[in-house]
Every structure is written in C-alpha cells, then in structure tokens.
Amino acid sequence: MPAKAKWALIADGIRAQIKSGELAPGDKLPSTSELCRQHDVSAIVVRQAINALKVEGLVEGVGGVGVFVAER
C-alpha cells in the first residue's frame, strides 16, 4: 500500500484535533508558515490540507485574518 500523501497526513492531524475538542469551534489554526515549519513541508502542501478540511466543512477561511474551526 502506498504511503499517504503529506497533505492528507496534515489534514488527518488537524481533523483529529477538531474531533477531540483540542481545537474548538472558532479557534484559529496556526498560520500557513507555522504549519510548514511544524511539518517540514511547503506552503502548497499545507494549502492542500486546509482546502480538504474546508471541503469537509471543518474549517473556514476569513480573508486576511486566518483559518478557523467551523461552527458545528
């Protein structure tokens, strides 16, 4: 079985934090640059992870402010 894509692993981690309550509705996610540093990946990889979470409705972006955990 092939290894899971890096963006998917990052999305899984954030998803788990949301589901466990570690990240609550309204909480701001770390910045793209911070997530890049934490996971040693490019901004493109982080954006793919965030976009996947947006599609799932778990997070929402606020232009110029950041990405937040969506209200349930």
Short mmCIF file of C-alpha atoms in Angstrom, two decimals:
data_model
loop_
_atom_site.label_atom_id
_atom_site.label_comp_id
_atom_site.label_asym_id
_atom_site.label_seq_id
_atom_site.Cartn_x
_atom_site.Cartn_y
_atom_site.Cartn_z
CA MET A 1 0.00 0.00 0.00
CA PRO A 2 1.47 3.40 -0.95
CA ALA A 3 2.32 5.92 1.74
CA LYS A 4 -0.33 8.55 2.46
CA ALA A 5 0.27 11.99 0.93
CA LYS A 6 1.79 14.58 3.28
CA TRP A 7 -1.18 16.91 2.86
CA ALA A 8 -3.53 14.09 3.88
CA LEU A 9 -1.48 13.36 6.99
CA ILE A 10 -1.61 17.04 8.00
CA ALA A 11 -5.37 17.15 7.37
CA ASP A 12 -5.79 13.96 9.44
CA GLY A 13 -3.91 15.55 12.33
CA ILE A 14 -5.97 18.74 12.30
CA ARG A 15 -9.19 16.72 11.86
CA ALA A 16 -8.28 14.63 14.91
CA GLN A 17 -7.62 17.80 16.96
CA ILE A 18 -11.06 19.15 15.97
CA LYS A 19 -12.86 15.88 16.72
CA SER A 20 -11.14 15.51 20.10
CA GLY A 21 -12.06 19.07 21.09
CA GLU A 22 -8.43 20.17 21.27
CA LEU A 23 -9.40 22.69 18.58
CA ALA A 24 -12.86 24.09 19.32
CA PRO A 25 -15.25 25.92 17.00
CA GLY A 26 -13.95 29.44 16.47
CA ASP A 27 -10.33 28.54 17.27
CA LYS A 28 -7.76 29.87 14.83
CA LEU A 29 -5.45 27.36 13.16
CA PRO A 30 -1.73 28.09 13.07
CA SER A 31 -0.61 30.16 10.09
CA THR A 32 0.47 28.50 6.86
CA SER A 33 4.09 29.36 7.62
CA GLU A 34 3.82 27.86 11.11
CA LEU A 35 2.26 24.66 9.78
CA CYS A 36 5.05 24.49 7.16
CA ARG A 37 7.64 24.68 9.94
CA GLN A 38 5.84 22.15 12.15
CA HIS A 39 5.54 19.56 9.36
CA ASP A 40 8.61 20.46 7.29
CA VAL A 41 6.58 20.87 4.09
CA SER A 42 5.90 23.56 1.51
CA ALA A 43 3.03 26.03 1.62
CA ILE A 44 1.39 24.19 -1.28
CA VAL A 45 1.14 21.03 0.84
CA VAL A 46 -0.37 22.95 3.76
CA ARG A 47 -2.87 24.66 1.46
CA GLN A 48 -3.95 21.28 0.08
CA ALA A 49 -4.59 20.06 3.63
CA ILE A 50 -6.56 23.18 4.56
CA ASN A 51 -8.57 23.03 1.35
CA ALA A 52 -9.52 19.42 2.08
CA LEU A 53 -10.75 20.46 5.52
CA LYS A 54 -12.70 23.38 4.00
CA VAL A 55 -14.43 21.00 1.58
CA GLU A 56 -15.41 18.84 4.58
CA GLY A 57 -16.81 21.92 6.31
CA LEU A 58 -14.47 21.56 9.28
CA VAL A 59 -12.68 24.88 8.81
CA GLU A 60 -13.38 28.20 7.14
CA GLY A 61 -11.07 30.91 5.94
CA VAL A 62 -11.51 34.58 6.72
CA GLY A 63 -9.68 36.66 4.14
CA GLY A 64 -6.61 38.37 5.55
CA VAL A 65 -7.30 37.02 9.05
CA GLY A 66 -6.77 33.27 9.02
CA VAL A 67 -8.41 29.87 9.05
CA PHE A 68 -10.78 28.97 11.86
CA VAL A 69 -12.53 25.84 13.06
CA ALA A 70 -16.08 25.99 11.71
CA GLU A 71 -19.10 26.12 13.99
CA ARG A 72 -20.84 22.76 14.07
#
